[in-house]
Amino acid sequence: MSSNKVHIFDTTLRDGEQVPGCQLNTIEKIEVAKQLEKLGVDIIEAGFPISSPGDFNSVVAVSKAVTYPTICALTRAVKKDIEVAGDALKYAKRGRIHTGIGTSPYHIYQKLNSNPDEIIERAVAAVKYAKERADEVEFYAEDAGRSENEFLARVIEAVVAAGADVVNIPDTTGYCLPHEYGSKIAYLVNNVPNIDKAIIATHCHNDLGMATANTLAGVVNGARQVEVTLNGLGERAGNTALEEVVMAIKCHQDLDFEVGINPKEIIKTSKLVSTLMRMPVQANKAIVGRNAFAHSSGIHQDGVLKNRETYEIIDPADVGIEESSIVLTARSGRAALKHRLHVLGYDLDQEKLDQVYKNFLVLADSKKDIGDDDLEVLVGHEKKEERVIKLENFQVICGKSCIPSATVTLIYNGKTITETATGDGPVDASFTAIKKMIPFDVVLEEYLVQAVTRGSDDIGKVHVQLSHDGRTYHGFGANVDTLTASVWAYLDALSKFA
Ligand code: KIV
Ligand code: ZN
């Protein structure tokens, strides 16, 4: 089946969720699935229903929550798995069972204690059984990366004849190099007589850092579905990053492939996944890392200000980044400072600019990155907070041999109020003091601290997730003092409904 459309199969909620510590509850999975729908993915792999009641319920809930993407459920080549997956997909507008078995010598002889003929028999039986229970069937040949091409071709021919609509060729252990993986796909295209009846899918793990390169090699050689996750999450070193494959295809129009993704939703989706899965994105991660579009040296800044494309192959706005890509540091020149001030609405005359630049350099020497708030202070304008709940003051007492306590003063609906509370730690005490002043039932679902810079002037970024009245609210705060960032994040989440 060859067309230029490359189908995006997102497995953040299945392969991504297998990462230790990244488990999501059903409400969070629905939130991610809805965002994946906005992003424009074609297929959402929502879980492995037989593995737990939670996974089963999540597949049901995601099936009900989204309209356009096909919903996929994973199984082994086992009857019971397939029955349960079929039940979980009952509410999907279009459901797909993803079933499969190992095809490499390691899997055939050691893991499954079997033989090649029996593997083909089991694969065919699973596909036929799944075909009766879902709109579509995808077959995966686990460890295809280390499987012999001739045997792989026999398996694929048999499962396509049994009705598989998609055949997935996973490099389960991330072993292949791009030319090997590409020629494996080419081998199947050229040696499986009925291959035109199915779509070939890539599913590449990143153990050697080759996942994106292998996936693209697969596409170039005939694959038309790519299995990917946001931020490259997945078993061990992870899976292929959706954002990398999509933007590589978009940047290389010469390849002439199409994807149905709205790239402007990429950053938002990446952040949501990172927050909910408690998995910070590495700073230099392609496309979605905080430094992916950051220019800090004076020479690069000057080049980008003259023509963005001097040092950028992607316009950050195309992936949904609104902030400046110019990071102001002690190495920045007047041009970068003037530009940022202009963006913030300050057009200073030369004398004032010189003065601000002098103060800027002093500050930049003691603080690595200068943010917009710092600039507001440098030009003499503090940003006004426009919140119903404002933080007036807070003080905490904590230490080795005392009960942590916090006294918080808020301006709430124009009135100044103060409360004191104790807690398990200073953050807990601060949140409890705030809760005493706000007449809403809220539950703290999640609290995540991330360091933004390294060193003694670290900025702590805090994400807070509250639930209130059956809904989830996210809050965000950043400050050199993590406690202040925590209180801001908590108030930010409260402000969304208070
Ligand atoms: O990596 C892998 O082989 C998988 C399969 C279950 C598709 O995740
Ligand atoms: Zn995998």
Short mmCIF file of C-alpha atoms in Angstrom, two decimals, residues 7-271:
data_model
loop_
_atom_site.label_atom_id
_atom_site.label_comp_id
_atom_site.label_asym_id
_atom_site.label_seq_id
_atom_site.Cartn_x
_atom_site.Cartn_y
_atom_site.Cartn_z
CA HIS A 7 0.21 7.42 9.61
CA ILE A 8 1.17 8.55 13.10
CA PHE A 9 0.57 5.83 15.71
CA ASP A 10 1.11 7.24 19.17
CA THR A 11 2.01 4.77 21.89
CA THR A 12 2.75 7.24 24.71
CA LEU A 13 -0.12 5.73 26.69
CA ARG A 14 1.16 2.16 26.24
CA ASP A 15 4.91 1.85 25.52
CA GLY A 16 5.53 5.28 27.12
CA GLU A 17 3.53 4.36 30.16
CA GLN A 18 5.66 1.24 30.72
CA VAL A 19 8.46 3.53 31.97
CA PRO A 20 8.87 3.16 35.75
CA GLY A 21 7.25 6.12 37.51
CA CYS A 22 5.32 7.27 34.41
CA GLN A 23 2.04 5.52 35.20
CA LEU A 24 -1.09 7.61 34.67
CA ASN A 25 -4.54 7.25 36.12
CA THR A 26 -7.56 7.05 33.83
CA ILE A 27 -8.40 10.78 34.13
CA GLU A 28 -4.86 11.70 33.13
CA LYS A 29 -4.94 9.26 30.21
CA ILE A 30 -8.12 10.88 28.96
CA GLU A 31 -6.46 14.29 29.19
CA VAL A 32 -3.45 13.08 27.18
CA ALA A 33 -5.67 11.29 24.63
CA LYS A 34 -7.73 14.43 24.01
CA GLN A 35 -4.56 16.41 23.47
CA LEU A 36 -3.24 13.71 21.09
CA GLU A 37 -6.46 14.08 19.15
CA LYS A 38 -5.89 17.84 18.91
CA LEU A 39 -2.34 17.16 17.80
CA GLY A 40 -3.79 15.08 14.96
CA VAL A 41 -2.42 11.58 15.56
CA ASP A 42 -4.08 8.86 13.47
CA ILE A 43 -3.96 6.04 16.01
CA ILE A 44 -3.75 6.08 19.82
CA GLU A 45 -2.47 2.92 21.48
CA ALA A 46 -4.35 3.29 24.74
CA GLY A 47 -3.14 0.29 26.73
CA PHE A 48 -2.75 -3.44 27.22
CA PRO A 49 -6.21 -4.40 28.57
CA ILE A 50 -5.39 -7.88 29.91
CA SER A 51 -2.51 -6.50 31.99
CA SER A 52 -4.69 -4.86 34.67
CA PRO A 53 -8.23 -3.64 35.34
CA GLY A 54 -6.81 -0.08 35.27
CA ASP A 55 -5.48 -0.59 31.74
CA PHE A 56 -8.77 -2.14 30.64
CA ASN A 57 -10.74 0.82 32.03
CA SER A 58 -8.36 3.29 30.42
CA VAL A 59 -8.87 1.76 26.97
CA VAL A 60 -12.64 1.98 27.52
CA ALA A 61 -12.42 5.57 28.78
CA VAL A 62 -10.12 6.75 25.98
CA SER A 63 -12.38 5.05 23.41
CA LYS A 64 -15.31 7.07 24.73
CA ALA A 65 -13.36 10.32 25.03
CA VAL A 66 -11.98 10.78 21.52
CA THR A 67 -13.63 10.75 18.12
CA TYR A 68 -11.17 10.84 15.24
CA PRO A 69 -8.17 8.65 16.07
CA THR A 70 -8.43 4.88 15.82
CA ILE A 71 -8.02 3.34 19.28
CA CYS A 72 -5.62 0.46 19.56
CA ALA A 73 -5.24 -2.17 22.31
CA LEU A 74 -2.20 -4.40 22.73
CA THR A 75 -2.32 -8.17 23.22
CA ARG A 76 -0.03 -11.17 23.10
CA ALA A 77 -0.92 -13.90 20.59
CA VAL A 78 -3.16 -15.37 23.28
CA LYS A 79 -6.92 -15.93 22.94
CA LYS A 80 -7.85 -14.48 26.33
CA ASP A 81 -5.79 -11.31 25.69
CA ILE A 82 -7.57 -10.83 22.37
CA GLU A 83 -11.04 -11.36 23.85
CA VAL A 84 -10.38 -8.84 26.61
CA ALA A 85 -8.93 -6.31 24.14
CA GLY A 86 -12.02 -6.71 21.93
CA ASP A 87 -14.26 -6.00 24.95
CA ALA A 88 -12.23 -2.94 25.95
CA LEU A 89 -12.55 -1.51 22.42
CA LYS A 90 -16.35 -1.81 22.39
CA TYR A 91 -16.85 1.96 22.57
CA ALA A 92 -14.16 2.96 20.06
CA LYS A 93 -15.49 4.63 16.92
CA ARG A 94 -12.80 2.57 15.20
CA GLY A 95 -10.90 -0.07 17.16
CA ARG A 96 -7.71 -1.95 16.39
CA ILE A 97 -6.26 -5.02 18.09
CA HIS A 98 -2.45 -5.07 18.09
CA THR A 99 -1.40 -8.67 18.51
CA GLY A 100 1.91 -10.39 17.94
CA ILE A 101 4.65 -12.78 18.89
CA GLY A 102 8.46 -12.91 18.96
CA THR A 103 10.20 -13.86 15.72
CA SER A 104 13.92 -13.68 16.56
CA PRO A 105 15.90 -16.79 17.59
CA TYR A 106 16.03 -15.40 21.17
CA HIS A 107 12.25 -15.27 21.30
CA ILE A 108 11.47 -18.44 19.35
CA TYR A 109 13.83 -20.83 21.13
CA GLN A 110 14.51 -19.24 24.51
CA LYS A 111 11.60 -17.05 25.55
CA LEU A 112 8.84 -19.12 23.91
CA ASN A 113 10.58 -22.52 23.84
CA SER A 114 9.06 -23.05 20.41
CA ASN A 115 10.01 -23.48 16.74
CA PRO A 116 9.50 -21.41 13.56
CA ASP A 117 6.49 -23.35 12.21
CA GLU A 118 4.67 -23.16 15.51
CA ILE A 119 5.34 -19.40 15.69
CA ILE A 120 3.69 -18.92 12.29
CA GLU A 121 0.74 -21.06 13.35
CA ARG A 122 0.22 -19.05 16.54
CA ALA A 123 0.62 -15.74 14.70
CA VAL A 124 -1.97 -16.68 12.08
CA ALA A 125 -4.43 -17.98 14.69
CA ALA A 126 -4.10 -14.77 16.71
CA VAL A 127 -4.70 -12.54 13.69
CA LYS A 128 -7.76 -14.54 12.62
CA TYR A 129 -9.20 -14.45 16.14
CA ALA A 130 -8.54 -10.71 16.47
CA LYS A 131 -10.10 -10.04 13.06
CA GLU A 132 -13.47 -11.19 14.46
CA ARG A 133 -13.20 -8.82 17.41
CA ALA A 134 -12.12 -5.44 16.07
CA ASP A 135 -12.41 -3.24 13.02
CA GLU A 136 -8.71 -3.61 12.24
CA VAL A 137 -5.84 -5.89 13.17
CA GLU A 138 -2.18 -5.00 13.46
CA PHE A 139 0.40 -7.75 13.85
CA TYR A 140 3.80 -7.16 15.53
CA ALA A 141 6.81 -9.42 15.01
CA GLU A 142 8.55 -8.80 18.32
CA ASP A 143 12.33 -8.36 18.04
CA ALA A 144 12.05 -8.13 14.24
CA GLY A 145 15.24 -6.06 14.41
CA ARG A 146 17.18 -9.24 15.26
CA SER A 147 15.00 -11.66 13.29
CA GLU A 148 16.22 -13.35 10.11
CA ASN A 149 14.75 -11.56 7.13
CA GLU A 150 13.71 -14.75 5.33
CA PHE A 151 11.75 -16.06 8.31
CA LEU A 152 10.29 -12.61 8.97
CA ALA A 153 9.04 -12.49 5.38
CA ARG A 154 7.33 -15.89 5.81
CA VAL A 155 5.60 -14.72 9.00
CA ILE A 156 4.47 -11.45 7.43
CA GLU A 157 3.11 -13.17 4.31
CA ALA A 158 1.12 -15.59 6.52
CA VAL A 159 -0.39 -12.91 8.77
CA VAL A 160 -1.32 -10.66 5.85
CA ALA A 161 -3.06 -13.66 4.23
CA ALA A 162 -4.86 -14.18 7.57
CA GLY A 163 -6.18 -10.60 7.44
CA ALA A 164 -3.62 -8.33 9.15
CA ASP A 165 -4.21 -4.74 8.00
CA VAL A 166 -0.93 -3.43 9.42
CA VAL A 167 2.33 -5.29 9.98
CA ASN A 168 4.62 -3.86 12.61
CA ILE A 169 8.38 -4.54 12.39
CA PRO A 170 9.68 -3.58 15.84
CA ASP A 171 13.33 -3.06 16.58
CA THR A 172 12.42 -4.06 20.12
CA THR A 173 15.95 -3.88 21.52
CA GLY A 174 17.10 -0.83 19.52
CA TYR A 175 19.84 -2.93 17.94
CA CYS A 176 19.66 -1.98 14.26
CA LEU A 177 21.63 0.67 12.44
CA PRO A 178 19.67 2.84 9.99
CA HIS A 179 20.94 1.10 6.83
CA GLU A 180 20.11 -2.33 8.34
CA TYR A 181 16.63 -1.36 9.44
CA GLY A 182 15.96 0.35 6.10
CA SER A 183 17.03 -2.72 4.17
CA LYS A 184 14.90 -4.98 6.38
CA ILE A 185 11.83 -2.96 5.36
CA ALA A 186 12.98 -2.98 1.72
CA TYR A 187 13.44 -6.77 1.94
CA LEU A 188 9.82 -7.20 3.07
CA VAL A 189 8.55 -4.84 0.36
CA ASN A 190 10.40 -6.91 -2.26
CA ASN A 191 9.94 -10.43 -0.90
CA VAL A 192 6.45 -10.63 0.61
CA PRO A 193 4.14 -11.26 -2.35
CA ASN A 194 0.96 -9.90 -0.67
CA ILE A 195 2.60 -6.93 1.10
CA ASP A 196 0.49 -4.49 -0.95
CA LYS A 197 -2.52 -5.64 1.15
CA ALA A 198 -1.08 -4.19 4.37
CA ILE A 199 0.63 -1.11 5.75
CA ILE A 200 4.14 -1.64 7.12
CA ALA A 201 4.77 0.00 10.51
CA THR A 202 8.03 0.96 12.20
CA HIS A 203 8.47 0.67 15.97
CA CYS A 204 12.03 1.57 16.92
CA HIS A 205 13.58 1.70 20.36
CA ASN A 206 16.40 4.08 21.14
CA ASP A 207 19.04 1.93 22.87
CA LEU A 208 21.76 3.11 20.49
CA GLY A 209 20.20 6.54 19.92
CA MET A 210 19.06 5.42 16.43
CA ALA A 211 15.28 5.38 16.89
CA THR A 212 14.44 8.41 14.77
CA ALA A 213 17.05 7.60 12.11
CA ASN A 214 15.80 4.00 11.89
CA THR A 215 12.18 5.10 11.68
CA LEU A 216 12.95 7.49 8.82
CA ALA A 217 15.00 4.78 7.07
CA GLY A 218 11.93 2.55 7.38
CA VAL A 219 9.67 5.22 5.85
CA VAL A 220 12.06 5.92 3.00
CA ASN A 221 12.03 2.19 2.22
CA GLY A 222 8.26 1.77 2.23
CA ALA A 223 6.82 1.88 5.77
CA ARG A 224 3.73 4.11 6.01
CA GLN A 225 2.99 3.97 9.74
CA VAL A 226 5.38 5.14 12.43
CA GLU A 227 4.98 4.15 16.07
CA VAL A 228 6.14 6.98 18.27
CA THR A 229 5.78 8.61 21.68
CA LEU A 230 5.92 12.19 22.91
CA ASN A 231 9.36 13.15 24.22
CA GLY A 232 10.62 9.71 23.10
CA LEU A 233 9.27 8.01 26.23
CA GLY A 234 9.29 4.23 26.24
CA GLU A 235 10.98 1.13 27.60
CA ARG A 236 14.64 1.61 28.64
CA ALA A 237 16.20 4.34 26.47
CA GLY A 238 12.78 5.03 25.03
CA ASN A 239 10.88 4.90 21.80
CA THR A 240 11.01 7.08 18.68
CA ALA A 241 10.08 10.69 19.47
CA LEU A 242 6.95 11.82 17.62
CA GLU A 243 8.16 15.42 17.46
CA GLU A 244 11.45 14.42 15.80
CA VAL A 245 9.92 12.27 13.06
CA VAL A 246 7.15 14.75 12.32
CA MET A 247 9.47 17.75 12.12
CA ALA A 248 12.06 15.82 10.07
CA ILE A 249 9.34 14.98 7.55
CA LYS A 250 8.07 18.58 7.58
CA CYS A 251 11.57 20.08 7.25
CA HIS A 252 12.48 17.72 4.40
CA GLN A 253 9.73 18.51 1.92
CA ASP A 254 12.06 16.98 -0.69
CA LEU A 255 11.18 13.52 0.74
CA ASP A 256 7.57 14.22 -0.25
CA PHE A 257 5.84 12.56 2.73
CA GLU A 258 2.74 13.87 4.46
CA VAL A 259 1.61 13.67 8.08
CA GLY A 260 -1.71 14.80 9.51
CA ILE A 261 -0.14 16.44 12.58
CA ASN A 262 -0.75 20.04 13.62
CA PRO A 263 2.82 20.91 14.71
CA LYS A 264 1.64 23.96 16.64
CA GLU A 265 0.29 21.55 19.27
CA ILE A 266 3.63 19.77 19.73
CA ILE A 267 5.05 21.81 22.62
CA LYS A 268 1.76 21.85 24.49
CA THR A 269 1.44 18.06 24.16
CA SER A 270 5.07 17.51 25.15
CA LYS A 271 4.61 19.64 28.28
#
